[in-house]
Coordinates of C-alpha atoms and ligand atoms in Angstrom, one line a residue:
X203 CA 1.7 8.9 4.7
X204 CA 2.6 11.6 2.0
X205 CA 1.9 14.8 3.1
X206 CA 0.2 17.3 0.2
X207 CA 3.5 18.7 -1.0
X208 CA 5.0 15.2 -1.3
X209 CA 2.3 14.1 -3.4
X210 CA 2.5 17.1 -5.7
X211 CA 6.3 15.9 -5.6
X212 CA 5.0 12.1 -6.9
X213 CA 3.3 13.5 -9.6
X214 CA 6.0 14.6 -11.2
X215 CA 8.0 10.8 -11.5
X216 CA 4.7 9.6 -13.8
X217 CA 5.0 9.9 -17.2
X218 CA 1.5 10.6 -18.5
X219 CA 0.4 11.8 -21.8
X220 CA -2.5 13.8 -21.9
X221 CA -4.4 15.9 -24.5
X222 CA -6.0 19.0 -23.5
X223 CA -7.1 21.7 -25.6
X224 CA -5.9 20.5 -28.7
X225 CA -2.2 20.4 -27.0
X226 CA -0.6 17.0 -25.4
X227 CA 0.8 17.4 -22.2
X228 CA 3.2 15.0 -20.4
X229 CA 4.4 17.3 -16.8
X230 CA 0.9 16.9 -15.5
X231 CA 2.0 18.5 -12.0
X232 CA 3.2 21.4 -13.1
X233 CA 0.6 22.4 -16.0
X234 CA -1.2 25.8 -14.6
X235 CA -4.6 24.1 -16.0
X236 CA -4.4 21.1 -13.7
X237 CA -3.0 23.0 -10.6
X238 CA -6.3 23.6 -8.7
X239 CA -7.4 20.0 -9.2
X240 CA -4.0 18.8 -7.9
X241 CA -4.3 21.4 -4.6
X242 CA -7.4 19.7 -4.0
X243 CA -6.4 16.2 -4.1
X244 CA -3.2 17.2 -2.2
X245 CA -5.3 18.3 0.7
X246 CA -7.0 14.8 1.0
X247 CA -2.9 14.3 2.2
X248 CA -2.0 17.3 4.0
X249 CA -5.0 17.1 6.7
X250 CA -4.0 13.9 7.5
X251 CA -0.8 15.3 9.4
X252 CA -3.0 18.2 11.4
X253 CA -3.1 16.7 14.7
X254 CA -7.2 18.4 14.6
X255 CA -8.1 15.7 11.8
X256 CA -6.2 13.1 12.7
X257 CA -9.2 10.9 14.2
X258 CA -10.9 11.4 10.8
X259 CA -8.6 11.7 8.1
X260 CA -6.1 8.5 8.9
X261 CA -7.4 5.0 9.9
X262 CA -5.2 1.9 11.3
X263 CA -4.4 -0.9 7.9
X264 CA -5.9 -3.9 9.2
X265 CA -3.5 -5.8 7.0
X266 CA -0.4 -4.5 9.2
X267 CA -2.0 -2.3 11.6
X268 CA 0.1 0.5 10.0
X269 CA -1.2 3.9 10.4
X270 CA -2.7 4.8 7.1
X271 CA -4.7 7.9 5.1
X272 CA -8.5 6.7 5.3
X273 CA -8.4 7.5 2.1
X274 CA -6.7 3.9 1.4
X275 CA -8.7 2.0 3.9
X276 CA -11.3 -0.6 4.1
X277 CA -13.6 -0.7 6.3
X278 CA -13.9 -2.7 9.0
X279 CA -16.7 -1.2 11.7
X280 CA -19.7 1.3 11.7
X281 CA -17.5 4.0 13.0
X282 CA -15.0 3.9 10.4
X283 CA -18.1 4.0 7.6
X284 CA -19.1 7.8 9.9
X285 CA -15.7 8.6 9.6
X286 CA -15.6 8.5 6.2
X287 CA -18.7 10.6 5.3
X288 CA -17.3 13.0 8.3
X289 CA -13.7 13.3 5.9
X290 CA -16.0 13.7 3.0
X291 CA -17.9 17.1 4.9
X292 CA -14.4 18.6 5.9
X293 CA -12.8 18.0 2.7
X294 CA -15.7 19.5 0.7
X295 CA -15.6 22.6 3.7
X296 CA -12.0 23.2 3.1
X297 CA -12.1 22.7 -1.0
X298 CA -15.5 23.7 -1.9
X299 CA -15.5 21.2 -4.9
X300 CA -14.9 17.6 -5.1
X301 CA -11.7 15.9 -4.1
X302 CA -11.6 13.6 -6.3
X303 CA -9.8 10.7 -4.4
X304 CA -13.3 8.7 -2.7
X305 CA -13.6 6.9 -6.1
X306 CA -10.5 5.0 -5.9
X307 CA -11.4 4.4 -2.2
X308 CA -14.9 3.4 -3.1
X309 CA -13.4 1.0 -6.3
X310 CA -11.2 -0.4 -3.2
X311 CA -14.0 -1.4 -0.8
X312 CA -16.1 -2.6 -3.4
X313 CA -13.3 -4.9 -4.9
X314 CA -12.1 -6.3 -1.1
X315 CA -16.0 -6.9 -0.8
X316 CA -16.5 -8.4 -4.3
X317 CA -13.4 -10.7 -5.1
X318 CA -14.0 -12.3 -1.1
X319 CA -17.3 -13.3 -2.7
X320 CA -16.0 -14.6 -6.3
X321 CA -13.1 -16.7 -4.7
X322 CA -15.6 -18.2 -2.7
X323 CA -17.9 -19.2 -4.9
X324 CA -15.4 -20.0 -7.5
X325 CA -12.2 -21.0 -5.8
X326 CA -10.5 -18.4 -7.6
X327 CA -7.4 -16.4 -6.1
X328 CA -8.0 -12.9 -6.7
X329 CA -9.1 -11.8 -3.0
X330 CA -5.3 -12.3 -2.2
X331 CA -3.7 -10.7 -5.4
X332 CA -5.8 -7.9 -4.5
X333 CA -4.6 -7.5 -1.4
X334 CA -0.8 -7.3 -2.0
X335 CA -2.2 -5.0 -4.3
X336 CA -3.8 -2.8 -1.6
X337 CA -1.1 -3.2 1.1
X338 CA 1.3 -1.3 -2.1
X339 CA -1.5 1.5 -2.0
X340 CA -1.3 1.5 1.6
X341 CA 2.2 1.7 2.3
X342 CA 3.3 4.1 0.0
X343 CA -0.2 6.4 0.2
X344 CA -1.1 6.4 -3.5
X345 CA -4.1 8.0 -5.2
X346 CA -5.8 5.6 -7.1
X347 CA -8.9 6.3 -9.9
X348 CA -11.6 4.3 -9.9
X349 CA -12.3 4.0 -13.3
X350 CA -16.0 2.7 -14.1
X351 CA -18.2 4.4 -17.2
X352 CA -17.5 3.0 -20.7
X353 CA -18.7 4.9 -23.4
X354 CA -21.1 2.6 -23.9
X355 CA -22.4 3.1 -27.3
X356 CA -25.8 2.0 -28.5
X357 CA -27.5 1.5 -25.0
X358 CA -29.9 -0.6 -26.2
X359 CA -27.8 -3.3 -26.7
X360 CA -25.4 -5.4 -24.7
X361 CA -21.8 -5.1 -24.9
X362 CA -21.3 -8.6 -26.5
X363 CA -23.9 -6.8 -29.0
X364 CA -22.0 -3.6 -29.9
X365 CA -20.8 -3.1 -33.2
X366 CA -17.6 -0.9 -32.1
X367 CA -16.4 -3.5 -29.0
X368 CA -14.2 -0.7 -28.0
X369 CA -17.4 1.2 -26.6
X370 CA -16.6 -1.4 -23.6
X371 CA -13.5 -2.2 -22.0
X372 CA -12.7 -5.8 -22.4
X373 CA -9.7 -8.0 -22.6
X374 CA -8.3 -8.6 -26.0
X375 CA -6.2 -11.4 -25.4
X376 CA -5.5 -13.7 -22.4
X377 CA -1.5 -14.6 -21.8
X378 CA 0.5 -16.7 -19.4
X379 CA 1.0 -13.7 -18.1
X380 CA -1.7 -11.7 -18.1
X381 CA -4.6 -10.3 -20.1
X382 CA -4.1 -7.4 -22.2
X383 CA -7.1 -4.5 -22.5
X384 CA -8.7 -2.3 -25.4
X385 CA -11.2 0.2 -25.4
X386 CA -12.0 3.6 -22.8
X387 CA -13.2 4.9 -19.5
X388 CA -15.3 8.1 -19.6
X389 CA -15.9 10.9 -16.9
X390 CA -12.7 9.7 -14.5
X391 CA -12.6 12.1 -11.8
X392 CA -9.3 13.0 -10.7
X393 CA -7.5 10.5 -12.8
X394 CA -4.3 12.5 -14.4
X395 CA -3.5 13.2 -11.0
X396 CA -3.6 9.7 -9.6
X397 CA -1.1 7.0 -9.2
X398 CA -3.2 4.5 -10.2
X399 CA -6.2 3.6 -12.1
X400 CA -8.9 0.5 -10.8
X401 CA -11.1 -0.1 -13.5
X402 CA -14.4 -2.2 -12.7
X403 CA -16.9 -3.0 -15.0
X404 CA -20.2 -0.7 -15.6
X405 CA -23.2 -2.6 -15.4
X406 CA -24.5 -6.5 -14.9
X407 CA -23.3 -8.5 -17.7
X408 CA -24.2 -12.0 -19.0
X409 CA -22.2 -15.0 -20.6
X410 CA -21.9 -13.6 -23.7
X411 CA -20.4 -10.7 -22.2
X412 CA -17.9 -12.5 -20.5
X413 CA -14.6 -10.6 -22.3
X414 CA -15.9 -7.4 -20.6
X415 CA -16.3 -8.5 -17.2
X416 CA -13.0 -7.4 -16.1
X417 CA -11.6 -5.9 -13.5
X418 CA -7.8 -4.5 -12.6
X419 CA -5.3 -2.1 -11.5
X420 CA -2.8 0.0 -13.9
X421 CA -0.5 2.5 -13.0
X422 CA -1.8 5.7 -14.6
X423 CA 1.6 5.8 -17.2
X424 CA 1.3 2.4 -18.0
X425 CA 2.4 2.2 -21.7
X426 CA -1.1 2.2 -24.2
X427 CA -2.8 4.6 -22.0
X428 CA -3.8 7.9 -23.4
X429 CA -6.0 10.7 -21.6
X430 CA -8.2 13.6 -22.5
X431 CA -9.0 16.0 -19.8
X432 CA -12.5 17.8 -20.0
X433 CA -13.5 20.9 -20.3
X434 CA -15.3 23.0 -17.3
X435 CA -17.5 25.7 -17.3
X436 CA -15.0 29.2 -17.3
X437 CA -12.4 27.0 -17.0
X438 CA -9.8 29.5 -19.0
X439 CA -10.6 32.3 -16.5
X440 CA -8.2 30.7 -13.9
X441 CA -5.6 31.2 -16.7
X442 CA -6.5 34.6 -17.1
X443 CA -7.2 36.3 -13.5
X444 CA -7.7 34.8 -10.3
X445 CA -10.4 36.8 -9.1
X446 CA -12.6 35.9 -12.3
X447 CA -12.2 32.6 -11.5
X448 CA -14.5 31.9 -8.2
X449 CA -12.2 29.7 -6.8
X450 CA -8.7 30.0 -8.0
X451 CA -7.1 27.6 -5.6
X452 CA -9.4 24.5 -6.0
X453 CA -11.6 25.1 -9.1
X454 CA -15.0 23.1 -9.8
X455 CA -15.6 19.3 -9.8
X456 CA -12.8 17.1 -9.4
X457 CA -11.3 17.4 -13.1
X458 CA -12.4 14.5 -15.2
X459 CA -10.6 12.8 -18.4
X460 CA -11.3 10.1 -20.9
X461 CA -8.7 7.2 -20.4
X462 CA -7.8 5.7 -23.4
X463 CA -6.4 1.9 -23.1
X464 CA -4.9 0.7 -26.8
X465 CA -4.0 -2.6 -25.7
X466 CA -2.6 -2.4 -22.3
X467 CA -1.1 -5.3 -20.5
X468 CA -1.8 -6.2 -17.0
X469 CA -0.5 -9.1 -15.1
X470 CA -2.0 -11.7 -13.8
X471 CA -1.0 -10.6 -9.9
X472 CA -2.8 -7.0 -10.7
X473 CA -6.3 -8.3 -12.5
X474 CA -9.3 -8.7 -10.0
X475 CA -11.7 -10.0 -12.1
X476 CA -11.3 -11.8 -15.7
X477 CA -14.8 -12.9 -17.3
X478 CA -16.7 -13.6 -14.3
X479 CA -19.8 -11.9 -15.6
X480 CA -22.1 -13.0 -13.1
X481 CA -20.0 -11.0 -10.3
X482 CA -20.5 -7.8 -12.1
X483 CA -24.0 -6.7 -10.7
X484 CA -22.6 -7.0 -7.3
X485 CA -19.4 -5.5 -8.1
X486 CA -21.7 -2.1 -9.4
X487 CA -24.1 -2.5 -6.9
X488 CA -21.3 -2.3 -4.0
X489 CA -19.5 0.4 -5.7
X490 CA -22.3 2.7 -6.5
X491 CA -23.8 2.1 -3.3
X492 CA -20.4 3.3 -1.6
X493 CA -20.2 6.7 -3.5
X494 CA -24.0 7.3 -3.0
X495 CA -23.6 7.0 0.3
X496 CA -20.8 9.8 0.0
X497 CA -23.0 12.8 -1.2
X498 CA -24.3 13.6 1.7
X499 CA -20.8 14.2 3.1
X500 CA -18.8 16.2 0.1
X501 CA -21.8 17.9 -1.3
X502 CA -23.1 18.8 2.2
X503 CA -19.2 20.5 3.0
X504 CA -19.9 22.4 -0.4
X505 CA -23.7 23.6 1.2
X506 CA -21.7 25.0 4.0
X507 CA -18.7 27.3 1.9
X508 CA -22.0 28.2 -0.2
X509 CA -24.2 29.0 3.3
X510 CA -20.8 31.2 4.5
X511 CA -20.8 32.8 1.4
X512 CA -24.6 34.0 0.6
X513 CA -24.5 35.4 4.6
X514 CA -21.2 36.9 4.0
X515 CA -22.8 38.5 0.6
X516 CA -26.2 39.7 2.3
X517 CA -23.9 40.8 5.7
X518 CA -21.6 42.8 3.2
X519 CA -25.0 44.6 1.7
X520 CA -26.0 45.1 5.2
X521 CA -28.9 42.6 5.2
X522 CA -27.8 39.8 6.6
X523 CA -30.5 40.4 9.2
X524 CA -33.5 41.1 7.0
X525 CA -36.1 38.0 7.9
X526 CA -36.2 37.2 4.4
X527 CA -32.3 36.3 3.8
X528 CA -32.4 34.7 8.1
X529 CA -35.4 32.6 6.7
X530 CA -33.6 31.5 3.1
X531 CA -30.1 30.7 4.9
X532 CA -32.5 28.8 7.2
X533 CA -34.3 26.8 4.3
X534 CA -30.1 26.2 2.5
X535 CA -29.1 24.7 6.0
X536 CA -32.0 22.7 6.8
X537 CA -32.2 21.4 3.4
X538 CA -28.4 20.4 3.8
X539 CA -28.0 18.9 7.4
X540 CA -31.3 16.8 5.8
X541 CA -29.0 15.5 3.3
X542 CA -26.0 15.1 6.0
X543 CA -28.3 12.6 7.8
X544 CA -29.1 10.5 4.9
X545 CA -25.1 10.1 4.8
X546 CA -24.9 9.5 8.3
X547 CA -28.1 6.9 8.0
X548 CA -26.1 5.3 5.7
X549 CA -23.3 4.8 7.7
X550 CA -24.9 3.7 10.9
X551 CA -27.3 1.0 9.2
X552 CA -24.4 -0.1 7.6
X553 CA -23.4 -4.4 8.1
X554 CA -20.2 -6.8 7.9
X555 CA -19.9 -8.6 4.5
X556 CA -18.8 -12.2 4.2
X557 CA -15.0 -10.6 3.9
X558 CA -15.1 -8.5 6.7
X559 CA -15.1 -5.0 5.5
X560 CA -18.3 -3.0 6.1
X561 CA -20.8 -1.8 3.5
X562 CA -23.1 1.0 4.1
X563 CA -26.9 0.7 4.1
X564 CA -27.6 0.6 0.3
X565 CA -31.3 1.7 0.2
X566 CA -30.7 4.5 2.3
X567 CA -27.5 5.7 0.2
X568 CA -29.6 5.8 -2.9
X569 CA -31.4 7.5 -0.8
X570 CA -29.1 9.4 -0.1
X571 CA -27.5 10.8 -4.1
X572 CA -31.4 11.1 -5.2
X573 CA -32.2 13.8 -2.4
X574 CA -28.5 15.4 -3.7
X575 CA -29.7 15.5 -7.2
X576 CA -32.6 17.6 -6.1
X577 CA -31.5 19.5 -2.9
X578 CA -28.2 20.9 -4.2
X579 CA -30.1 22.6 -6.9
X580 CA -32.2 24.3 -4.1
X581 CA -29.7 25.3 -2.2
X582 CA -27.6 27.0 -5.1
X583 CA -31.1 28.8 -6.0
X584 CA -31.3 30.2 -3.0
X585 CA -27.4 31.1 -3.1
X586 CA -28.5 32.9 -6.5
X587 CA -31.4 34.4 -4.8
X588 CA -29.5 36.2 -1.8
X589 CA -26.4 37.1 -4.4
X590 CA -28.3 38.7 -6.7
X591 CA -28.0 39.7 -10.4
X592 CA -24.1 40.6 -9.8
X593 CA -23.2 37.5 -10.1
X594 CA -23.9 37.1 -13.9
X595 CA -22.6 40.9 -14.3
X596 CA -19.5 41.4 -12.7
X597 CA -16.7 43.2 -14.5
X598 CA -13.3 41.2 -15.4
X599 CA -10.5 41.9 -12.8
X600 CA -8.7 43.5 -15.9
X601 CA -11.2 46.3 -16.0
X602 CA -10.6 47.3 -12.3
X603 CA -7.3 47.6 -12.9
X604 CA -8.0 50.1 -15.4
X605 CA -6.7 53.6 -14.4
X606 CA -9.9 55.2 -16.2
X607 CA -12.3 53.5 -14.7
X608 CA -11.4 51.1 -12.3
X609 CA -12.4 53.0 -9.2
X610 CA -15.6 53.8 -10.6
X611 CA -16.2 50.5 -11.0
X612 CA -15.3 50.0 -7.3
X613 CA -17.6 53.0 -6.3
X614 CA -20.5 51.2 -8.1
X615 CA -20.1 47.5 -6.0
X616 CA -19.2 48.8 -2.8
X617 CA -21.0 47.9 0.1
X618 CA -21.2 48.5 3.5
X619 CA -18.6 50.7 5.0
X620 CA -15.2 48.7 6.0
X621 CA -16.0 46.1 3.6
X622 CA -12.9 46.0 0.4
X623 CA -14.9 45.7 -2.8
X624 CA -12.1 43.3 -4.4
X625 CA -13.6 40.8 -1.6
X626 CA -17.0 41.1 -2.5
X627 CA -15.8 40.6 -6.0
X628 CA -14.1 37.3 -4.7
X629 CA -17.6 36.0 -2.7
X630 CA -19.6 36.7 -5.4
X631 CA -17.6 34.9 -8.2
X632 CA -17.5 31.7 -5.5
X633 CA -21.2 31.6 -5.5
X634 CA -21.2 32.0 -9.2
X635 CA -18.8 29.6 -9.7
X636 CA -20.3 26.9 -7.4
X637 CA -24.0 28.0 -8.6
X638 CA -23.6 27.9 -12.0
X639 CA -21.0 25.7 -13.6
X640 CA -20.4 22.2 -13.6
X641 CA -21.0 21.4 -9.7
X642 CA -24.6 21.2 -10.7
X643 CA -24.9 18.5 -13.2
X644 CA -22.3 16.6 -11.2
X645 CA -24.4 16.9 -8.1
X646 CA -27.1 15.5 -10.9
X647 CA -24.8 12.6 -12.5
X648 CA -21.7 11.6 -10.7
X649 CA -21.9 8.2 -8.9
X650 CA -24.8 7.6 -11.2
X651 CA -28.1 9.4 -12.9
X652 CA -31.5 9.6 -10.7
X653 CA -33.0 7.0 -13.1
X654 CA -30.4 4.6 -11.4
X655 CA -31.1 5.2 -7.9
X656 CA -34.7 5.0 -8.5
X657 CA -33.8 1.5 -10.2
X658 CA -32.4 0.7 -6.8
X659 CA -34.6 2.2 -4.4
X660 CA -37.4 0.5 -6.2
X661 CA -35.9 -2.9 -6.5
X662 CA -34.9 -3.0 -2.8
X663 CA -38.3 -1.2 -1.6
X664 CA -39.7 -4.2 0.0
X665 CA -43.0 -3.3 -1.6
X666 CA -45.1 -7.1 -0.7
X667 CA -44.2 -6.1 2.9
X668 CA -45.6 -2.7 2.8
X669 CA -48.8 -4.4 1.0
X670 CA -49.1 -6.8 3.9
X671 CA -48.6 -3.8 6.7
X672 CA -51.9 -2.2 4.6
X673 CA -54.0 -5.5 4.5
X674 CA -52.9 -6.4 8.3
X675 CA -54.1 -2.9 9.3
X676 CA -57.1 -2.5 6.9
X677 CA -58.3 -5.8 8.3
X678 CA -58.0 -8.2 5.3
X679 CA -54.9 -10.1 6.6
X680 CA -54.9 -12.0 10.2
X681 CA -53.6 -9.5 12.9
X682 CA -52.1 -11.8 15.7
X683 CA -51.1 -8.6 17.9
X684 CA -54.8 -7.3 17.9
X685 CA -56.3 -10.9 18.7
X686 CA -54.1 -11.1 21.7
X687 CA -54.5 -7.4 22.8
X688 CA -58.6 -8.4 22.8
X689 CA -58.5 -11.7 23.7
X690 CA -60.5 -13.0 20.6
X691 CA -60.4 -13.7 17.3
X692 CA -61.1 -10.7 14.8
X693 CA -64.4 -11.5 13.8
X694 CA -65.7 -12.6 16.9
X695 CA -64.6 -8.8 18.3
X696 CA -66.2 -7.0 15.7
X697 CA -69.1 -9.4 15.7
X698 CA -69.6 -8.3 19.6
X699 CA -68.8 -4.6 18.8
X700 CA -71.9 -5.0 15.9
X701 CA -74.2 -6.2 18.6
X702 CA -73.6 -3.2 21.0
X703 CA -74.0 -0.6 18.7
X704 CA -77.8 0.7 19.3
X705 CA -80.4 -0.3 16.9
X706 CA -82.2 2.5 15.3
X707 CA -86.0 2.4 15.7
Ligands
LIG920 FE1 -15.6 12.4 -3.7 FE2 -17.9 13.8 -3.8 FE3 -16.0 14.1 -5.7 FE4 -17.4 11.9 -5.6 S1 -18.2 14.0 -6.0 S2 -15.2 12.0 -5.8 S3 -17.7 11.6 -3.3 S4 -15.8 14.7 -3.5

């Protein structure tokens, strides 16, 4: 296992070329942009070797039984599905912002799961190529992006049905020795500062589609692939002062980038999937469900840096014990420990698939990311709430350093006696950052929109079931378990009951 220094050290062999700001950039580890997205990935490596985390953050390969970073494992028992959601809670307390690396762990599990299934059916061979492809990301601890939104284009239609067939990914042409790729990935968390990129298709797709059902792993500087990194809300403070920033060390989200594949070859032994369209649906379903299932975990880590930091905010103003703020930090942890059971839920309804690994409970991780989408809202309003105003007021660093009027400025947010201002500037500019910037529509999007989980929860709600409870209850369908309970048939009881009742004169 690397540790988080040796990773940073990895970075620097690739040979990417990225475009950020109008500027391309090729030393990805040691551009100042990237640096707090690549200290947060680097601690999904360096907790591994803390003797504290060990039980969570490293797993045992059951290809070899090597000691491995769960971060490259599949899972193969209930405990290990807890002990990922547990990771994804420590990661997001010692980070607060995403990590970036569970999407290439979920595009693993999901692929183990799905190509079991395909070369089953179909007598194909990609469950084993895909395994010498995971025992490399296992043995040498490599970060690998899942990569699964195309752009998509009219939405309407089908991608057989686009007019630009780039607004897919989809093999171009098919060679002896392997299948060459065109088009783009959007929103790819973490990707420049990966090894490798596993792309998986984005949604169902029928026979016509069959070019774009497709499915592989790239290294990230193989030659046709181009990225753009995103922008982030106040992104170019962490250029300009750290303590404007909100967190310097770590930043917001996870640092997403187009990837841009102009005919890329892959070969044979690295492609998971190649036109078997009717796999796709499962292949989203087991992914998405996966990551859902996550939210609970990272976001609820998050809750508790937020929850630390509106108490250390009110404590700092000397309110901390006014029964307003106890009853708001109240409502912000209750709210989040409800979301850290739907993650556990998940985890401990989870089952064995045909190949072995376990999946998580996939109603109850959609579950799961739907509650997220509306409960990390709440909890940053009430983060707003207890800040205050200041947080959409402060001063730049630059002016406290102003001999003119930088202590006056200090004299104006000081608090209680014993606290140093420059640290309430620091708390209040982490709540800003984590209230108002890009976390938020992440929590809303990433691992899929609300409309898709509702898709899912609805599909899988079982609802002829819950109309036979109501009609066994209400009295229209045959209840077995009353008749036995009475000793008669329905009617007969309710008959008997009718001819007790007292007649009115
Ligand atoms: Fe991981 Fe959460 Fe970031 Fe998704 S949003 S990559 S689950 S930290």
């Amino acid at each position: 296992m690397m540790t988080g220094k040796e990773y940073i050290e990895s970075l620097r062999k690739l040979n990417l070329e990225v475009y950020f700001m109008g500027k391309k950039i090729t030393r990805v580890a040691d551009e100042p942009m990237f640096q707090p997205h690549i200290h947060t990935a680097a601690m999904t490596y360096e907790l591994a070797h803390d003797p504290e985390y060990e039980a969570i953050m490293t797993a045992h390969s059951h290809l070899d039984g090597a000691k491995i970073n769960r971060f490259t494992h599949i899972h193969h028992s209930i405990d290990d599905l807890v002990k990922k959601v547990r990771m994804m809670r420590l990661l997001g307390q010692k980070t607060g912002t995403c990590f970036q690396r569970c999407v290439g762990l979920d595009a693993l599990n999901a692929l183990y799961c799905t190509t079991y299934d395909m070369d089953q059916k179909n007598g194909t061979a990609y469950h084993q190529a895909f395994r010498v492809f995971l025992a490399q990301v296992q043995q040498k601890d490599l970060m690998s992006a899942g990569a699964m939104t195309d752009p998509r284009g009219d939405r309407s239609l089908r991608p057989s049905q686009q007019k630009n067939p780039n607004a897919y990914l989809h093999i171009s042409k098919r060679t002896k020795d392997g299948i060459i790729v065109k088009g783009a990935k959007a929103h790819i968390t973490g990707v420049i500062n990966s090894h490798e990129i596993v792309a998986l298709p984005t949604r169902a797709m029928g026979a016509d589609d069959a070019d774009f059902a497709v499915a592989f792993a790239v290294p990230v500087d193989a030659p046709g692939i181009r990225y753009i990194f995103s922008r982030q809300t106040n992104d170019s403070r962490r250029l300009e002062s750290p303590l404007d920033a909100g967190n310097p060390k770590y930043a917001i989200v996870g640092g997403e980038a187009i990837i841009v594949f102009d005919n890329v070859f892959v070969p044979w032994e690295r492609v998971f999937m190649a036109g078997e369209h009717e796999f796709c649906g499962s292949l989203v379903e087991t992914f998405a469900g996966y990551h859902r299932s996550n939210y609970g975990g990272c976001k609820v880590g998050l809750a508790d840096v937020v929850i630390g930091a509106s108490h250390w905010i009110a404590d700092a103003h000397g309110v901390a014990k006014a029964s307003h703020i106890v009853d708001k930090l109240t409502d912000m942890i209750a709210l989040a420990e409800t979301c850290w059971s739907c993650s556990l839920a998940c985890s401990y309804e989870g089952h064995k698939t045909p190949s072995g690994a376990y999946n998580i409970n996939p109603m109850l991780a959609n579950v799961t990311k739907l509650n997220i989408t509306q409960m990390v809202y709440e909890w940053m309003r009430i983060a707003q709430d207890i800040a205050g105003g200041k947080i959409i007021t402060l001063p730049a660093e630059k002016d406290l350093d102003l001999p003119e009027i930088g202590e006056i400025l200090r004299e104006c947010f000081r608090g209680k006696e014993g606290v140093a201002v420059d640290d309430i500037f620091k708390m209040l500019r982490l709540v800003e950052n984590m209230s108002v910037g890009a976390g938020l529509p992440e929590a809303m999007h990433g691992a899929g929109s609300p409309a898709a989980q509702k898709i899912m929860i609805a599909r899988r709600s079982g609802i002829e079931r819950k109309r036979q409870y109501a009609e066994t209850v209400a009295g229209i369908l045959k209840d077995e378990k009353f008749e036995t309970i009475v000793g008669m048939p329905e009617k007969e009881y309710w008959d008997d009951v009718r001819a007790k009742i007292p007649k009115k004169d």
